[in-house]
Short mmCIF file of C-alpha atoms in Angstrom, two decimals:
data_model
loop_
_atom_site.label_atom_id
_atom_site.label_comp_id
_atom_site.label_asym_id
_atom_site.label_seq_id
_atom_site.Cartn_x
_atom_site.Cartn_y
_atom_site.Cartn_z
CA MET A 1 12.06 -8.25 -20.92
CA ALA A 2 9.78 -6.27 -18.85
CA GLU A 3 11.87 -8.01 -16.07
CA ILE A 4 14.96 -7.72 -16.43
CA ASP A 5 15.01 -4.14 -17.58
CA SER A 6 13.68 -3.64 -13.79
CA VAL A 7 17.11 -5.26 -12.74
CA ARG A 8 18.91 -2.44 -15.11
CA ALA A 9 17.32 -0.12 -13.89
CA LEU A 10 17.89 -0.88 -10.34
CA LEU A 11 21.48 -1.15 -11.46
CA THR A 12 21.81 2.26 -13.50
CA GLY A 13 19.71 4.02 -11.44
CA ARG A 14 22.79 5.85 -9.56
CA PRO A 15 26.53 6.12 -10.20
CA ARG A 16 29.44 4.45 -9.64
CA PRO A 17 30.72 4.00 -6.67
CA VAL A 18 34.38 5.19 -6.02
CA GLY A 19 37.18 3.36 -3.64
CA TRP A 20 37.26 -0.60 -2.32
CA THR A 21 34.89 1.22 0.83
CA GLN A 22 31.80 1.78 -1.68
CA ARG A 23 32.11 -0.86 -3.74
CA ARG A 24 31.69 -3.17 -1.28
CA ALA A 25 28.66 -1.58 0.56
CA ARG A 26 27.22 -0.62 -2.77
CA MET A 27 26.98 -4.31 -3.79
CA GLU A 28 25.60 -5.76 -0.58
CA GLU A 29 23.24 -3.16 -1.04
CA VAL A 30 22.23 -3.59 -5.01
CA CYS A 31 22.52 -7.53 -4.59
CA ALA A 32 20.67 -7.64 -1.60
CA ALA A 33 18.03 -5.51 -2.24
CA ASP A 34 15.30 -8.38 -2.16
CA GLY A 35 16.49 -9.17 0.64
CA ILE A 36 16.65 -13.04 2.16
CA PRO A 37 15.22 -16.49 0.55
CA PRO A 38 11.76 -17.47 2.11
CA GLY A 39 11.96 -20.86 4.26
CA ILE A 40 15.70 -20.66 4.17
CA THR A 41 17.60 -20.62 7.24
CA PHE A 42 21.04 -18.82 7.55
CA THR A 43 23.22 -19.50 10.28
CA PRO A 44 26.93 -17.85 10.95
CA ALA A 45 29.53 -20.54 10.84
CA GLU A 46 33.26 -20.33 10.36
CA ILE A 47 35.61 -22.86 9.19
CA ALA A 48 39.12 -23.19 8.73
CA GLY A 49 39.33 -20.09 10.46
CA ILE A 50 37.30 -18.04 7.73
CA PRO A 51 34.02 -16.69 8.15
CA ALA A 52 31.15 -18.76 6.67
CA GLU A 53 27.04 -19.33 6.47
CA TRP A 54 25.25 -22.23 6.74
CA SER A 55 21.77 -22.17 5.15
CA ALA A 56 19.44 -24.55 4.52
CA ALA A 57 15.43 -25.22 3.49
CA PRO A 58 13.20 -28.00 5.39
CA GLY A 59 14.19 -31.06 3.97
CA SER A 60 18.10 -30.78 2.53
CA ASP A 61 20.38 -33.38 3.22
CA ALA A 62 22.54 -32.78 5.62
CA SER A 63 25.44 -35.80 4.50
CA ARG A 64 25.81 -32.86 1.02
CA VAL A 65 27.10 -29.37 0.64
CA LEU A 66 27.98 -26.81 -1.68
CA LEU A 67 31.34 -24.99 -1.23
CA PHE A 68 29.88 -21.67 -2.26
CA LEU A 69 32.32 -18.95 -3.30
CA HIS A 70 31.07 -15.77 -3.91
CA GLY A 71 31.93 -13.22 -6.78
CA GLY A 72 33.02 -9.48 -6.58
CA GLY A 73 36.48 -9.95 -8.89
CA TYR A 74 37.76 -10.88 -5.42
CA CYS A 75 37.43 -7.32 -4.28
CA SER A 76 33.99 -6.92 -3.48
CA GLY A 77 30.87 -9.48 -2.98
CA SER A 78 30.46 -10.87 0.41
CA ILE A 79 28.56 -13.83 2.31
CA VAL A 80 25.68 -10.61 2.74
CA SER A 81 25.53 -10.28 -0.53
CA HIS A 82 25.21 -13.51 -2.19
CA ARG A 83 22.76 -15.03 0.12
CA THR A 84 19.86 -15.27 -2.74
CA MET A 85 21.48 -16.65 -4.57
CA ALA A 86 23.60 -19.44 -1.82
CA GLY A 87 21.00 -19.94 -0.37
CA GLY A 88 18.28 -20.44 -3.75
CA VAL A 89 20.36 -22.90 -5.31
CA GLY A 90 21.20 -25.13 -2.32
CA LYS A 91 16.91 -25.49 -1.89
CA ALA A 92 16.77 -26.37 -5.38
CA ALA A 93 19.32 -28.36 -5.10
CA GLY A 94 17.61 -29.83 -2.14
CA ILE A 95 21.49 -29.43 -0.30
CA ARG A 96 23.32 -27.12 2.46
CA THR A 97 25.37 -24.94 0.86
CA LEU A 98 28.16 -23.12 3.08
CA ALA A 99 28.80 -19.51 1.79
CA LEU A 100 32.60 -18.57 2.59
CA GLY A 101 33.74 -15.28 3.58
CA PHE A 102 37.29 -15.12 1.88
CA ARG A 103 39.55 -12.46 2.04
CA LEU A 104 39.50 -10.32 -0.49
CA ALA A 105 42.20 -7.89 -2.83
CA PRO A 106 43.65 -5.31 -2.88
CA GLU A 107 44.59 -6.05 0.62
CA ASN A 108 44.82 -9.91 0.03
CA PRO A 109 45.70 -10.73 -3.78
CA PHE A 110 46.26 -13.73 -4.84
CA PRO A 111 46.13 -16.12 -3.53
CA ALA A 112 44.56 -16.17 -0.77
CA ALA A 113 41.99 -16.95 -2.21
CA LEU A 114 43.01 -19.70 -3.35
CA ASP A 115 44.51 -20.85 -0.43
CA ASP A 116 40.70 -20.19 2.17
CA ALA A 117 38.97 -21.68 -0.89
CA ARG A 118 41.29 -25.01 -0.51
CA ALA A 119 41.12 -24.64 3.35
CA ALA A 120 37.38 -24.89 3.55
CA PHE A 121 37.74 -27.98 1.14
CA GLU A 122 39.83 -29.77 3.35
CA ALA A 123 38.03 -28.96 6.73
CA LEU A 124 34.76 -29.97 5.07
CA LEU A 125 36.68 -33.31 3.83
CA ALA A 126 38.03 -33.86 8.08
CA GLN A 127 34.22 -32.95 9.10
CA GLY A 128 33.22 -36.30 7.68
CA PHE A 129 31.99 -35.17 3.62
CA ALA A 130 32.70 -37.43 1.00
CA PRO A 131 34.54 -36.07 -1.57
CA GLN A 132 31.75 -36.69 -4.31
CA ASP A 133 28.96 -35.15 -1.33
CA ILE A 134 30.29 -31.90 -1.98
CA ALA A 135 30.42 -29.55 -4.77
CA VAL A 136 31.77 -25.68 -5.38
CA GLY A 137 30.39 -23.08 -6.81
CA GLY A 138 30.39 -19.82 -6.99
CA ASP A 139 29.35 -16.78 -9.83
CA SER A 140 31.77 -14.19 -11.69
CA ALA A 141 35.07 -14.24 -9.90
CA GLY A 142 33.47 -17.18 -7.60
CA GLY A 143 32.78 -19.43 -11.13
CA GLY A 144 36.98 -18.99 -11.76
CA LEU A 145 38.22 -19.34 -8.29
CA SER A 146 36.07 -22.73 -7.78
CA LEU A 147 37.92 -24.14 -11.06
CA ALA A 148 40.73 -22.76 -9.87
CA LEU A 149 40.26 -24.85 -6.57
CA MET A 150 39.73 -27.98 -8.43
CA VAL A 151 42.98 -27.72 -10.48
CA SER A 152 44.88 -27.36 -7.24
CA LEU A 153 43.41 -29.90 -5.38
CA ARG A 154 43.72 -32.07 -8.28
CA ASP A 155 47.46 -31.28 -8.81
CA ALA A 156 47.99 -31.71 -5.29
CA GLY A 157 46.73 -35.61 -5.53
CA ARG A 158 43.48 -34.32 -3.29
CA PRO A 159 40.57 -36.06 -3.89
CA LEU A 160 37.98 -33.98 -5.90
CA PRO A 161 34.54 -32.31 -5.38
CA GLY A 162 31.37 -34.28 -6.97
CA CYS A 163 30.84 -31.72 -9.23
CA ALA A 164 30.96 -27.40 -10.14
CA TRP A 165 28.55 -24.97 -11.09
CA LEU A 166 29.64 -21.97 -12.30
CA ALA A 167 27.44 -18.54 -12.67
CA SER A 168 28.50 -16.05 -15.16
CA PRO A 169 32.57 -17.49 -14.23
CA TRP A 170 35.42 -14.85 -14.94
CA VAL A 171 38.18 -17.40 -15.66
CA ASP A 172 40.64 -15.45 -18.03
CA LEU A 173 42.10 -12.08 -16.34
CA ALA A 174 43.65 -11.24 -19.09
CA MET A 175 40.17 -9.90 -20.67
CA THR A 176 40.40 -11.60 -24.30
CA GLY A 177 37.41 -12.46 -25.32
CA ALA A 178 35.88 -10.79 -27.92
CA THR A 179 32.65 -10.44 -26.41
CA MET A 180 34.87 -8.00 -24.17
CA GLU A 181 33.65 -5.31 -26.73
CA THR A 182 30.55 -6.62 -28.75
CA LYS A 183 28.36 -7.08 -25.54
CA ASP A 184 29.89 -3.93 -23.80
CA ALA A 185 27.08 -1.64 -24.77
CA VAL A 186 24.20 -4.27 -23.62
CA ASP A 187 26.31 -5.12 -19.92
CA PRO A 188 25.18 -2.92 -17.70
CA LEU A 189 27.51 -3.97 -15.00
CA ILE A 190 30.87 -5.19 -16.26
CA HIS A 191 33.29 -3.43 -18.91
CA ARG A 192 36.60 -4.04 -19.19
CA GLY A 193 37.91 -0.76 -17.73
CA TYR A 194 36.76 -2.49 -14.26
CA LEU A 195 38.30 -5.51 -14.74
CA GLU A 196 41.70 -3.98 -15.35
CA GLU A 197 41.51 -2.35 -11.82
CA LEU A 198 40.01 -5.61 -10.41
CA ALA A 199 42.48 -8.00 -11.87
CA GLY A 200 45.35 -5.78 -11.33
CA ALA A 201 44.25 -5.51 -7.57
CA TYR A 202 43.86 -9.77 -7.68
CA CYS A 203 47.26 -9.97 -9.01
CA GLY A 204 49.92 -8.09 -7.16
CA GLY A 205 52.78 -9.61 -9.18
CA ALA A 206 50.77 -12.64 -10.59
CA ASP A 207 50.28 -13.18 -13.86
CA ARG A 208 47.32 -12.49 -15.27
CA ALA A 209 47.95 -16.32 -17.17
CA ASP A 210 48.14 -18.14 -14.29
CA PRO A 211 46.52 -21.11 -14.85
CA LEU A 212 45.00 -20.47 -10.79
CA VAL A 213 44.40 -17.12 -11.85
CA SER A 214 42.95 -17.14 -15.21
CA PRO A 215 41.79 -20.96 -15.03
CA LEU A 216 40.88 -20.64 -19.19
CA HIS A 217 44.92 -21.49 -19.00
CA ALA A 218 44.96 -24.43 -17.13
CA ASP A 219 44.95 -28.08 -17.93
CA LEU A 220 41.14 -29.19 -17.27
CA ARG A 221 41.80 -32.76 -17.72
CA GLY A 222 40.71 -35.07 -14.69
CA LEU A 223 37.99 -32.21 -13.21
CA PRO A 224 33.99 -33.35 -12.33
CA PRO A 225 31.16 -32.67 -14.12
CA VAL A 226 30.59 -28.77 -14.83
CA LEU A 227 27.46 -26.98 -15.31
CA VAL A 228 28.38 -23.23 -16.72
CA GLN A 229 25.39 -20.41 -17.03
CA VAL A 230 25.72 -17.15 -18.50
CA GLY A 231 23.74 -14.38 -19.76
CA SER A 232 23.46 -13.73 -23.61
CA ALA A 233 23.85 -9.63 -22.48
CA GLU A 234 27.00 -10.19 -20.42
CA THR A 235 30.58 -8.92 -21.72
CA LEU A 236 32.07 -12.43 -19.98
CA LEU A 237 29.66 -14.84 -22.29
CA ASP A 238 33.31 -15.36 -24.36
CA ASP A 239 34.57 -16.35 -20.94
CA ALA A 240 32.20 -18.89 -20.09
CA VAL A 241 32.03 -20.41 -23.68
CA ARG A 242 35.72 -20.86 -23.79
CA ILE A 243 35.74 -22.43 -20.98
CA ALA A 244 33.13 -25.11 -21.88
CA GLY A 245 34.90 -25.49 -25.60
CA ARG A 246 37.59 -26.40 -23.74
CA LEU A 247 36.58 -28.23 -19.93
CA GLY A 248 34.93 -30.25 -23.47
CA ALA A 249 38.30 -30.38 -25.25
CA ALA A 250 39.53 -32.08 -22.18
CA ASP A 251 37.11 -34.65 -21.42
CA VAL A 252 35.35 -33.15 -18.95
CA PRO A 253 31.09 -33.61 -18.29
CA VAL A 254 30.00 -30.15 -19.17
CA ARG A 255 27.04 -28.83 -20.35
CA LEU A 256 26.69 -25.53 -21.45
CA GLU A 257 23.49 -22.62 -20.64
CA VAL A 258 23.51 -19.69 -22.24
CA TRP A 259 20.43 -17.21 -21.20
CA PRO A 260 19.18 -14.68 -23.28
CA HIS A 261 19.12 -11.02 -22.86
CA MET A 262 20.75 -12.25 -18.91
CA ILE A 263 23.04 -9.86 -17.55
CA HIS A 264 25.90 -11.03 -15.27
CA ALA A 265 24.96 -13.07 -12.38
CA TRP A 266 20.89 -12.20 -12.93
CA MET A 267 20.51 -15.03 -10.51
CA LEU A 268 21.01 -12.90 -7.25
CA TRP A 269 17.41 -11.38 -8.79
CA SER A 270 15.77 -14.64 -9.03
CA ALA A 271 12.73 -13.15 -6.60
CA ARG A 272 11.54 -10.18 -10.07
CA LEU A 273 13.31 -12.59 -12.59
CA THR A 274 11.63 -15.93 -14.11
CA ASP A 275 14.49 -16.61 -15.72
CA GLY A 276 17.03 -15.80 -12.52
CA ARG A 277 14.24 -18.72 -10.50
CA ARG A 278 14.83 -21.48 -14.07
CA ALA A 279 18.13 -20.86 -14.19
CA LEU A 280 18.30 -21.73 -10.46
CA ALA A 281 15.86 -24.48 -10.87
CA SER A 282 18.52 -25.61 -13.53
CA ALA A 283 21.44 -25.35 -11.51
CA GLY A 284 19.49 -27.11 -8.79
CA ALA A 285 19.12 -30.19 -10.52
CA PHE A 286 22.51 -30.35 -11.50
CA LEU A 287 24.13 -30.28 -8.62
CA ARG A 288 21.61 -32.80 -6.88
CA GLY A 289 21.88 -35.60 -9.60
CA ARG A 290 25.59 -34.89 -9.27
CA GLY A 291 26.33 -33.54 -12.73
CA VAL A 292 24.77 -36.88 -14.04
#
């Protein structure tokens, strides 16, 4: 417990920022507090006209890639803030990672982020990557966006990725999960009022029950294998549990991991969390085996 308490102190030691500019700066500061992971090379890139960044550890399989979609409630988060998670899981999987700097709300509301994710996925196909050699994944909003991307691709009759990794996914922008209340006192990061503001900024005039906004409400049949990881101390615990159940009910191969005492997107601080490193190792094994 001492390790996670140090992260809690990092997150709660200063007043919450106000406004999008402060929030974005604070997320980069806090999420990247431990610096760039050792042994990983980060290379700036652009795909489909969208800023991106490749990361790879020595010996990574260049024929396989994780398209990484960062968290931040669709309104903050960046390539910089999520290097630890993106680079770490790619290293654990032995594949390259492409972190996407998709457009953020409220300047670019739904479906801008989804359009960017689809454009990046199609561009990877055009570069010669086989669909089964592409994985998609991310944390929080990036987890929901990964699901929305797969649903959108399937509905358009397009190839699907080989598997997907969802870390602390936000899949219900109506916030109907019971743990929004029951875990509120123990979650240092995510609370209903904050999510209401993010959802309003992202949705604009879109219906929060739209399956491409809240994939909890989507038809999930035919999707590739999915790993869902979540901490027991998250207000979004019910999002993860419910989406895993609905994936399973739709005959999608799915594995749910609930990590005791862990907080939202705890892998971001894997440098100081044993369970952060263990969770990334588990996700890496899943991606390496394409969910098998």
